[in-house]
Coordinates of C-alpha atoms and ligand atoms in Angstrom, one line a residue:
X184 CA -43.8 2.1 -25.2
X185 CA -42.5 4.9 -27.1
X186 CA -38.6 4.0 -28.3
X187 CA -36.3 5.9 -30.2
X188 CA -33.4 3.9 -32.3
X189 CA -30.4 6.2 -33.1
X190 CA -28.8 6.0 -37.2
X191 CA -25.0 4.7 -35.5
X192 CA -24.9 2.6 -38.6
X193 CA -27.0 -0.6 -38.4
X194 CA -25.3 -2.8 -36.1
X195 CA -25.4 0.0 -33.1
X196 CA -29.0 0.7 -32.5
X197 CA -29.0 3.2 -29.6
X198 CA -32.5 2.6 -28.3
X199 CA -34.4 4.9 -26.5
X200 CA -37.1 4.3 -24.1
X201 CA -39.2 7.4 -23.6
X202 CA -41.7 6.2 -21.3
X203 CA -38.7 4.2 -18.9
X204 CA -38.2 5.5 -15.4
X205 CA -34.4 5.1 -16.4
X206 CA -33.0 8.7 -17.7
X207 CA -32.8 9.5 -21.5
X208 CA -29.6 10.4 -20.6
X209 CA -28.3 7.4 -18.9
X210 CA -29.9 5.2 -21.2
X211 CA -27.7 7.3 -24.1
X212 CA -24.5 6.8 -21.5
X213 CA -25.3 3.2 -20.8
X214 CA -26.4 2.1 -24.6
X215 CA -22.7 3.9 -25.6
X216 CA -20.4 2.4 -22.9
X217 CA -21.8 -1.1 -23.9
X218 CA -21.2 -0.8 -27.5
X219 CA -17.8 0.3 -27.0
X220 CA -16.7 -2.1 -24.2
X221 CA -18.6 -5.1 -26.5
X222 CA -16.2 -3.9 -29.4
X223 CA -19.8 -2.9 -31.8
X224 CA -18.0 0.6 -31.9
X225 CA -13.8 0.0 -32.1
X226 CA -11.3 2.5 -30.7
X227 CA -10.7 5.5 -33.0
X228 CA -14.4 5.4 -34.8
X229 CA -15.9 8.7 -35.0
X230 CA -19.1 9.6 -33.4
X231 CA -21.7 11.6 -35.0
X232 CA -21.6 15.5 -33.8
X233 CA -23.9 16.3 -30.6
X234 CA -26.2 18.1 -32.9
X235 CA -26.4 15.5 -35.3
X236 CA -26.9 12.6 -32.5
X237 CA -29.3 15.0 -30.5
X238 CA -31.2 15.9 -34.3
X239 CA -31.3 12.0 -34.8
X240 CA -32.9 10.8 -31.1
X241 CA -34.8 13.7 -30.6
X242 CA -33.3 14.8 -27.8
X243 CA -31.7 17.8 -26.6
X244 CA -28.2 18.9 -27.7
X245 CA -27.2 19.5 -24.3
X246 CA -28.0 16.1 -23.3
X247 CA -25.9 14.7 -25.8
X248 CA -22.8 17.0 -24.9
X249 CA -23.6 15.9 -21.2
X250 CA -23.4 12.2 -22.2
X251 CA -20.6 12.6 -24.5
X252 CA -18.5 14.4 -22.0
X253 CA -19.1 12.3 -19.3
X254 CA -17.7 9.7 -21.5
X255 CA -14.7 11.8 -21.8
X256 CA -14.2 11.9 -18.1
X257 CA -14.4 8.3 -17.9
X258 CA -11.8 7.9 -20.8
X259 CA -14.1 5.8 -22.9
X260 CA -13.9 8.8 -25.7
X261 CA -11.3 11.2 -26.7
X262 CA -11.9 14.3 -28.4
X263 CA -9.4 17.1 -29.7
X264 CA -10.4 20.7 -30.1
X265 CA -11.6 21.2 -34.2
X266 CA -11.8 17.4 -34.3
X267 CA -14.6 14.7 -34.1
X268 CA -15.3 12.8 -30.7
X269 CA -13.5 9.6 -31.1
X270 CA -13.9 6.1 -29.3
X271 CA -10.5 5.8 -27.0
X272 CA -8.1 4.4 -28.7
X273 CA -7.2 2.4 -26.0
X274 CA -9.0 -0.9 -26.4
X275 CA -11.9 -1.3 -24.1
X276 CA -12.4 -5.1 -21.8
X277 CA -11.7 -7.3 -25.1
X278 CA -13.3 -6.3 -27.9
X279 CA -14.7 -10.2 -28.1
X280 CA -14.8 -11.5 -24.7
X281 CA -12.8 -14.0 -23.9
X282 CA -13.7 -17.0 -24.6
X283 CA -15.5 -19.4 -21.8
X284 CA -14.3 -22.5 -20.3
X285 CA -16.5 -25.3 -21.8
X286 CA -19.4 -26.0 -19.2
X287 CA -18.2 -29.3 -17.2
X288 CA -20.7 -32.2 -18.0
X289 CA -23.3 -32.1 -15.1
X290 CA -22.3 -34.7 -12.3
X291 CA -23.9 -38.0 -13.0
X292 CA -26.7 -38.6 -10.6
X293 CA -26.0 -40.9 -7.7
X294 CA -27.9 -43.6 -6.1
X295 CA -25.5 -42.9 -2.9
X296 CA -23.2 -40.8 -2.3
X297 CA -20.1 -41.7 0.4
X298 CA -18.4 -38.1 0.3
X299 CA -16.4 -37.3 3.7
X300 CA -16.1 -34.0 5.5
X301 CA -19.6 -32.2 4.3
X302 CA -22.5 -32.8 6.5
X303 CA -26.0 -33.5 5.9
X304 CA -26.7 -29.8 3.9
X305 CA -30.4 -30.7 3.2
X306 CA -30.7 -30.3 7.4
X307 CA -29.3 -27.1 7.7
X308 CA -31.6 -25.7 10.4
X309 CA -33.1 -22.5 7.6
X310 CA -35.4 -21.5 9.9
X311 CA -33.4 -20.9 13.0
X312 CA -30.8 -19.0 11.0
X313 CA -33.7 -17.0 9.1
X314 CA -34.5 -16.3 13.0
X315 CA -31.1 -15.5 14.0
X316 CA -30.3 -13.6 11.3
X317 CA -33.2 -10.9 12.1
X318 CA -32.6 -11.2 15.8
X319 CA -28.8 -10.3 14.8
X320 CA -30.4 -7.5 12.7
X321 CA -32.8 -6.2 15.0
X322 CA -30.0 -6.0 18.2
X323 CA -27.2 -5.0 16.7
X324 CA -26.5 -1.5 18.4
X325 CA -25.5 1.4 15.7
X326 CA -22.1 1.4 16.8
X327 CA -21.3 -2.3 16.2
X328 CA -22.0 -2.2 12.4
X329 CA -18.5 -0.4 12.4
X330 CA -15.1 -2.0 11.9
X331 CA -14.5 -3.1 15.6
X332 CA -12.4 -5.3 17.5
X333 CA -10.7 -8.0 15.3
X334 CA -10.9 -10.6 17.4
X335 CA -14.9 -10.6 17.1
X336 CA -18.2 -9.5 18.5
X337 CA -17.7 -9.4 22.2
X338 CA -21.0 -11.0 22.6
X339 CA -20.4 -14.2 20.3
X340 CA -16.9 -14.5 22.2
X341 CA -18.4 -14.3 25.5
X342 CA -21.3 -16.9 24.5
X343 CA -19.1 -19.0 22.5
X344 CA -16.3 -19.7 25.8
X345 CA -18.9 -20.2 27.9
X346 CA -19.9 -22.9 25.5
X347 CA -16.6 -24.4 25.0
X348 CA -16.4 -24.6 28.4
X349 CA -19.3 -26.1 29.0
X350 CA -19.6 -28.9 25.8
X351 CA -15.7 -29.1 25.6
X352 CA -13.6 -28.6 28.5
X353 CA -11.9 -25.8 27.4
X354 CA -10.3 -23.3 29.2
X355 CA -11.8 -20.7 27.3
X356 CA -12.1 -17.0 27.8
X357 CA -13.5 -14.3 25.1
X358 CA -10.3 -12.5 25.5
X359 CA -8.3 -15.6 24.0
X360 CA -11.0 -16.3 21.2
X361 CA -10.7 -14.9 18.1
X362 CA -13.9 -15.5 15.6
X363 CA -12.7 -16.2 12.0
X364 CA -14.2 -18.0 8.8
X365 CA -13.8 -21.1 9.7
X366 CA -10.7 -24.0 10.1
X367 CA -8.8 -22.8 6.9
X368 CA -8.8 -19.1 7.8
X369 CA -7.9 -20.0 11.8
X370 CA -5.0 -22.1 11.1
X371 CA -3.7 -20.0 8.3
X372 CA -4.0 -17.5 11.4
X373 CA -1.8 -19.6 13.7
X374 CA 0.5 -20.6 11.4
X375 CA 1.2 -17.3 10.7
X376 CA 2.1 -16.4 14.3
X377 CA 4.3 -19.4 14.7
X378 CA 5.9 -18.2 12.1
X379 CA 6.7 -15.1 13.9
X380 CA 8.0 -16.9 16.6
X381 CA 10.3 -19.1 14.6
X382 CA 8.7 -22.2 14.6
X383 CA 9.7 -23.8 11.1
X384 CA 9.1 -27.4 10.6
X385 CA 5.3 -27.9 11.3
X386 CA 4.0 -31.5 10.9
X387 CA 1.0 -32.7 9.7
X388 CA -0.8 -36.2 10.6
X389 CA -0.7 -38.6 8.0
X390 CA -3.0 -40.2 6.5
X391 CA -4.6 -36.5 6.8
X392 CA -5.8 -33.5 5.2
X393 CA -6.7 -34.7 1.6
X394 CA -6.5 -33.4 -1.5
X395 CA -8.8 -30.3 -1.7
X396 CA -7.6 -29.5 1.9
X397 CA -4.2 -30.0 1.3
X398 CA -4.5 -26.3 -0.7
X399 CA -5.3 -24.4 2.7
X400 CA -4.2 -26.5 5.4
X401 CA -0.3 -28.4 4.5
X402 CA 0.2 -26.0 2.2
X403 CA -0.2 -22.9 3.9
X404 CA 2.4 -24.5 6.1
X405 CA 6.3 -23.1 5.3
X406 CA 8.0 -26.5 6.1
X407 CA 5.6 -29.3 6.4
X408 CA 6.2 -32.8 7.4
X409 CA 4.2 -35.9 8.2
X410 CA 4.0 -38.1 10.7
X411 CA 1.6 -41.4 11.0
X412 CA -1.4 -42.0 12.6
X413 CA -1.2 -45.4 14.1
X414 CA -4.7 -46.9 15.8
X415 CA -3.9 -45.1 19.3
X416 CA -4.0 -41.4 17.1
X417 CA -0.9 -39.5 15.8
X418 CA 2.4 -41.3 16.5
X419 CA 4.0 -39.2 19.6
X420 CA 7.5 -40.5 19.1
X421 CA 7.5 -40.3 15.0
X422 CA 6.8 -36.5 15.9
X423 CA 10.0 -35.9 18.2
X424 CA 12.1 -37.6 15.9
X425 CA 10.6 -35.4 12.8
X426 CA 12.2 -31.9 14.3
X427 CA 9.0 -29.8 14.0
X428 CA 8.2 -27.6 16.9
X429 CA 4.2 -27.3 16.2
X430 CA 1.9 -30.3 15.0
X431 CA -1.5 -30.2 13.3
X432 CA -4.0 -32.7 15.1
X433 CA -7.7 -33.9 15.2
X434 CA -7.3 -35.3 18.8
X435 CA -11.4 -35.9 19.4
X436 CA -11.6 -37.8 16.0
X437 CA -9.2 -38.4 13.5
X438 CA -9.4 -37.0 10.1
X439 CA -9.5 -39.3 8.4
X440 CA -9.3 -42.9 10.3
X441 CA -11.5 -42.1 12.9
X442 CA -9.7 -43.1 15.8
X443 CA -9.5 -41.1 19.3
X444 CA -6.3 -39.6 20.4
X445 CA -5.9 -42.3 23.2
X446 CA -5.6 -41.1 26.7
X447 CA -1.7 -41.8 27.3
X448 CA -0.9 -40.2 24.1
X449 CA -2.7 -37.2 24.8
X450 CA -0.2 -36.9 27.9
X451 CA 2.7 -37.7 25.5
X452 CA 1.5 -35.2 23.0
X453 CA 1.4 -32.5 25.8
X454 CA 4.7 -33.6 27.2
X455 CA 6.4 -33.3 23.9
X456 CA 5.2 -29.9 23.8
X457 CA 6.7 -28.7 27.0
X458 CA 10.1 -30.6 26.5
X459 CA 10.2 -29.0 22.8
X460 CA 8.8 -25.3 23.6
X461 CA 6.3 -26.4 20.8
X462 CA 2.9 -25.8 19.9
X463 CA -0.2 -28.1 19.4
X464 CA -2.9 -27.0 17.1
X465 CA -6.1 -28.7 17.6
X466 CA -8.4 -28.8 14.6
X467 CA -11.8 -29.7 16.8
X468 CA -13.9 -30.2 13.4
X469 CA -16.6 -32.6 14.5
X470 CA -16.2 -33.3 18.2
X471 CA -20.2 -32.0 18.5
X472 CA -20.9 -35.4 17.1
X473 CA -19.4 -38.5 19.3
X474 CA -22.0 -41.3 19.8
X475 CA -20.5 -43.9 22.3
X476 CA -20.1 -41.9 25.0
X477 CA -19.6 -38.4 26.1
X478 CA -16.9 -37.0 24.1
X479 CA -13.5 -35.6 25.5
X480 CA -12.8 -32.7 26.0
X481 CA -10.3 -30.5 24.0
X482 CA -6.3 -31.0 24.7
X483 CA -6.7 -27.0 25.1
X484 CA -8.1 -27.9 28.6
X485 CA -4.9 -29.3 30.1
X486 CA -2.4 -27.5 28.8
X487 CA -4.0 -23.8 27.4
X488 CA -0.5 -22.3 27.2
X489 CA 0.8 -24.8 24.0
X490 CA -2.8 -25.6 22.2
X491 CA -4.2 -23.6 19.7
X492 CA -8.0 -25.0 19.5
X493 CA -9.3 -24.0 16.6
X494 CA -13.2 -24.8 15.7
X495 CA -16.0 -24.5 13.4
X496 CA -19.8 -24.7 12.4
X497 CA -18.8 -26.7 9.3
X498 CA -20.5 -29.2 10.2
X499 CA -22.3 -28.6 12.9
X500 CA -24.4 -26.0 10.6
X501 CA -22.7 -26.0 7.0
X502 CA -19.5 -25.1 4.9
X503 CA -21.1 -21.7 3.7
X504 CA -21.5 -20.5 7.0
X505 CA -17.9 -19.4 6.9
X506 CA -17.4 -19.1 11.0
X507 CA -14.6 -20.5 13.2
X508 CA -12.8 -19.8 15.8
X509 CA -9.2 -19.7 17.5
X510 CA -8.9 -20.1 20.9
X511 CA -5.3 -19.2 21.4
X512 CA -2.9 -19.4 24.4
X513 CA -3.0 -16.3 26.3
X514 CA 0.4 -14.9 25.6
X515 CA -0.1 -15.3 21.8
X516 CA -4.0 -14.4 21.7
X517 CA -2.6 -10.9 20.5
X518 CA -0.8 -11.5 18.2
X519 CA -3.5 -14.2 16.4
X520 CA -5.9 -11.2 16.1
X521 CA -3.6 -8.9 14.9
X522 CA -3.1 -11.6 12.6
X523 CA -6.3 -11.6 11.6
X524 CA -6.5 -7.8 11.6
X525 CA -4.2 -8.1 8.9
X526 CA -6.0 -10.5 7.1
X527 CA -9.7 -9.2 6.6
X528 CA -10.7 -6.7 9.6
X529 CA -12.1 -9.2 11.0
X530 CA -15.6 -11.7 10.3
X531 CA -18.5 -10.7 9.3
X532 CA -20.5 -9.2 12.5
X533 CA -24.0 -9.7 11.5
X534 CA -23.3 -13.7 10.8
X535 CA -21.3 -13.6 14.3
X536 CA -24.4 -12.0 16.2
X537 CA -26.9 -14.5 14.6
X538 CA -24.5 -17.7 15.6
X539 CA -24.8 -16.0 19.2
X540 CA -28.1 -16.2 18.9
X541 CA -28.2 -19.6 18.0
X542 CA -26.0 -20.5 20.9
X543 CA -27.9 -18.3 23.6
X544 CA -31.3 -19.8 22.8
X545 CA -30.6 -23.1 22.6
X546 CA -31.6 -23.7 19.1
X547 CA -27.8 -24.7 17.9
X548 CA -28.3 -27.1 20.5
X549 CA -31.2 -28.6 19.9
X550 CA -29.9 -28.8 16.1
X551 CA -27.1 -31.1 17.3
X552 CA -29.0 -33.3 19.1
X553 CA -31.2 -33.7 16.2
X554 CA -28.4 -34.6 14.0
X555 CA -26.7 -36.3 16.4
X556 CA -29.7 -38.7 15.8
X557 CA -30.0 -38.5 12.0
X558 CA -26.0 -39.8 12.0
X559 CA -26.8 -42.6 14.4
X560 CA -29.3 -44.3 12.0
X561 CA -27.3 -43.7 9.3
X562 CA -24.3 -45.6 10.7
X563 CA -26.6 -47.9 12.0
X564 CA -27.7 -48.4 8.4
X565 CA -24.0 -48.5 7.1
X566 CA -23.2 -51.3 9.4
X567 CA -26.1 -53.1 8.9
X568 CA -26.1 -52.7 4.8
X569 CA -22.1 -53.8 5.1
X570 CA -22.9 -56.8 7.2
X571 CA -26.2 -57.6 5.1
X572 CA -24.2 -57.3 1.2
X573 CA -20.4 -57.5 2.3
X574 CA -20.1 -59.1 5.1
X575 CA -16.4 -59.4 5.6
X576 CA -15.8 -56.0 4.8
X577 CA -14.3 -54.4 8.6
X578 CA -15.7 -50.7 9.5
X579 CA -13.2 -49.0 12.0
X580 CA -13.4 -45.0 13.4
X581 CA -17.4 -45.4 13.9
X582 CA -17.2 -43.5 17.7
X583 CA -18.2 -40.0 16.1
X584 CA -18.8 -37.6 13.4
X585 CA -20.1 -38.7 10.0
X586 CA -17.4 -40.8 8.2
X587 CA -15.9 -44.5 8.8
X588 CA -13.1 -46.2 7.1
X589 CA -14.0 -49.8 5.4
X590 CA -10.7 -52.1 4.9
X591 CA -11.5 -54.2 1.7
X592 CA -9.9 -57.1 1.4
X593 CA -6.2 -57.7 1.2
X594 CA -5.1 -56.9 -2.6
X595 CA -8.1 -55.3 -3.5
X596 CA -7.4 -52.2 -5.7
X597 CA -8.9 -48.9 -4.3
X598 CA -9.0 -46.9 -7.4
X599 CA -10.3 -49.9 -9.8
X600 CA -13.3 -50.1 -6.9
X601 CA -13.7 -46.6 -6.9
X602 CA -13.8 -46.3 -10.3
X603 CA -15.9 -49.5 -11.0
X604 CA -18.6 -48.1 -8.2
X605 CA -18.9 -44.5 -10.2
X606 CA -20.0 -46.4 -13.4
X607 CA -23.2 -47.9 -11.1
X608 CA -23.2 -44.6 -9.7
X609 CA -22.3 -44.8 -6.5
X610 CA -20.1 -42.4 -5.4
X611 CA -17.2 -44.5 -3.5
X612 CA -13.8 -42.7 -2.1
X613 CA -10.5 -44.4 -1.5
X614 CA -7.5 -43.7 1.1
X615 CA -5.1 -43.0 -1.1
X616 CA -5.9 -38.9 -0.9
X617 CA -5.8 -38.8 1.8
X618 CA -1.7 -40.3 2.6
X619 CA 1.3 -38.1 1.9
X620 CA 3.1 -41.3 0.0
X621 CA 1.0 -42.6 -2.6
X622 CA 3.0 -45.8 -1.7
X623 CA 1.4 -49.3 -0.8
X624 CA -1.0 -49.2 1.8
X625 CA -3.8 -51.2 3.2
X626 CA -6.8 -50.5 0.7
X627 CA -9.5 -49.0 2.5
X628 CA -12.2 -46.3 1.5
X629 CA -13.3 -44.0 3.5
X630 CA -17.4 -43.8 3.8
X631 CA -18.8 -40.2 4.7
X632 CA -22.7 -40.5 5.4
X633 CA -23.4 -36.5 6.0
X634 CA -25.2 -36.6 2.4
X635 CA -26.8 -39.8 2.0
X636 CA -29.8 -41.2 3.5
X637 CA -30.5 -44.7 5.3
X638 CA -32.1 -45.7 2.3
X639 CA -29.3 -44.6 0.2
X640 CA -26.8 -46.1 2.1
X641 CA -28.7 -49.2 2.0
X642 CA -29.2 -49.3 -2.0
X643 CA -25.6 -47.4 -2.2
X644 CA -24.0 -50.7 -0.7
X645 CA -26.1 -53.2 -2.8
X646 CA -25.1 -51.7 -5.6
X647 CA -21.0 -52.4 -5.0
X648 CA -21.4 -55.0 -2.7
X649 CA -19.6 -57.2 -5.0
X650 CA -16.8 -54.7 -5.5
X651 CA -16.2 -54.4 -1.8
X652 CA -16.1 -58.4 -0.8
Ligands
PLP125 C1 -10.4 -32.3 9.1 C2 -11.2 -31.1 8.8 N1 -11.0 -30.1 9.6 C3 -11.8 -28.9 9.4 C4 -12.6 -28.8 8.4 C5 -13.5 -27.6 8.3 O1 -12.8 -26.6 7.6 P1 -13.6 -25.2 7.5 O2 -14.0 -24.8 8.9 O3 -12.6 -24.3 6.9 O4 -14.8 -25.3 6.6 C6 -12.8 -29.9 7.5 C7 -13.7 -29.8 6.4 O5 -13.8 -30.6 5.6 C8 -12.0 -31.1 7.8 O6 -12.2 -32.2 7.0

């Protein structure tokens, strides 16, 4: 390999590759750019003449003038007729760069665990998706890989409400679905449009969206408020006396106590709707996974004209799939999409043709039911390790998805446990993120089993059992 080093003074070694398929000439550009915007040459140094940098590399003149003036153009170097080419003398990205945040220590290494709201990432289905993705790639006609309608790829909204239909009751048409990234993205959506129509006060159930949801989800809200969950789901009557005219719920599966809306409050919940000229939103986030019985179906399905249903593949597939949905009430179905419009343009199309092919195959079914097995056994598991180490310790909102809530004894402190589990490494999480009062509450954890295994679970449990009883 044939190099050339340039004379810049020792610390700037402008090095040439002869034999590199990358230009002489951009090499020169490049090697100059970094020394200036890494502070090795400092605003107002001189640079040696074309003919003495050319003379020096062995290069042409001309390329050097090329180089140098391109420089100019980009305002990296300044030169004045009769004078020497000078760096800029405005500074360049930080002569030093700035300095980096410490690296955090690295996570200790768990023997379990119990994290809510992710599910079981090690199962992502890589293979369908790797199939969907090239079937996305390989249909996709020429004039869909433009910017098109922002509600979403007509075929993904057509699949997608006849699926909701099908698995969830919905009342669901692909002219009232709009396709966004996800939960956070869909109800930032809605809240937006009710918004527009004056709706101020929206409430929020409580105990509810925790900490790290609390960013995109209460606080995206203008005018918050909370009202409680009791055992029979969100508190109907705590709601009409709070004055909010829209309400955030998770109807198939509390987030996070686990209970089912129960069947007279769903007709309360409706009711209040009408009486108020309010609005439900219905964040359907694991209904896929319900393991008593058949799960019911969305609130959208008897009264499509106040619920927003908004759903995802977060856990159905994973977070970093970034796709959701809104299905909207017809009369405001517009104006979510031009919401979204607004937003981004709309989702990305290849990602929306693969999860329609996922759908129309039958693969993202056959997924679920797969998982749908995996969760069992792991609650299975958790009940058994409970009763087996802790017996005592009462499990409640087991019906579906991939999280309970264990009630430890009376006066028990949910932080010390939570702290005294993380030094056996077990990774335990309390209640207490999950409530808008940090005030005195029953102490209970909440136990997520997407990302840990029977075995886990079982050791997981062993490990605190003492803690818990
Ligand atoms: C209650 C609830 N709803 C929805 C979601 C999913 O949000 P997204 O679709 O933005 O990933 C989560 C994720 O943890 C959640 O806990």
């Amino acid at each position: 390999m044939a190099i050339q080093w340039s004379g810049l003074g020792p610390e700037l070694l402008l090095r040439l590759v002869r034999d590199s398929e990358q230009p002489l000439r951009s090499q020169l550009e490049t090697g100059l750019r970094d020394a200036i915007r890494d502070g090795r040459l400092q605003p107002g140094e001189r640079l040696p003449s074309s003919r003495e940098l050319a003379r020096e590399l062995e290069v042409s003149r001309g390329l050097v003038q090329e180089c140098y003036g391109q420089l100019l153009s980009e305002g990296y170097l300044d030169s004045h007729v009769g004078s020497a080419t000078r760096v800029a003398a405005r500074a360049y990205p930080a002569a030093s760069p700035a300095p980096r945040p410490p690296k955090a220590a690295p996570a200790p290494r768990l023997i379990a665990d119990f994290r809510s709201g992710v599910p079981d990432l090690a199962s992502f289905p890589r293979g369908d998706w790797v199939w969907a993705m090239r079937e996305a790639c390989r249909e996709v006609a020429t004039a869909e890989l433009d910017y098109g309608d922002p509600r979403g790829s007509e075929a993904l909204r057509e699949v997608l409400a006849g699926y909701l239909r099908r698995v969830r009751a919905a009342a669901a048409g692909p002219e009232d679905l709009i396709v966004c990234t996800g939960f956070a993205q869909g109800l930032n959506l809605v809240l937006q449009v009710l918004s527009q129509l004056g709706v101020g006060r929206v409430a929020f159930e409580d105990p509810g969206y925790g900490d790290d949801e609390t960013s995109t989800s209460v606080r995206s809200a203008a005018q918050p408020v909370r009202v409680p969950v009791d055992e029979l789901g969100v508190d109907v009557a705590a709601l009409a006396a709070s004055g909010a005219r829209a309400v955030v719920v998770t109807p198939a599966h509390q987030s996070p106590t686990g209970v089912v809306l129960a069947a007279a409050r769903r007709h309360e919940l409706v009711e209040w709707a009408s009486r108020h000229d309010g609005y439900i939103v219905e964040d359907d986030y694991d209904s896929e996974f319900r393991y008593d019985r058949e799960p019911v179906g969305v609130l959208q399905g008897i009264a499509p004209d106040r619920v927003f249903t908004v759903g995802t593949v977060s856990k159905a597939l994973a977070p970093s799939i970034r796709l959701g949905w809104v299905l909207a009430p017809p009369a405001l179905s517009g104006a979510v999409a031009e919401a979204k419009l607004l937003s981004d343009r709309g989702t990305s199309g290849l990602d929306q043709l693969a999860l329609a092919a996922l759908l129309r195959s039958g693969r993202y079914d056959r997924h679920l039911r797969k998982m749908r097995g995996v969760y069992a056994r792991r609650r299975a598991a958790l009940i058994e390790a409970l009763e087996r180490h802790a017996p005592g310790v009462r499990l409640t909102g087991l019906a579906a998805g991939f999280h309970a809530v264990a009630h430890l004894p009376e006066g028990a402190d949910e932080d010390a446990v939570v702290a005294d589990a993380l030094r056996r490494s077990v990774g335990l999480y309390g209640m207490a993120p999950f409530r808008a009062a940090r005030v005195p509450a029953p102490p209970q954890l909440v136990l997520g089993f997407g990302l840990t295994g029977e075995r886990a679970i079982e050791a997981g449990i062993a490990a605190v059992a003492d803690l818990l009883r």
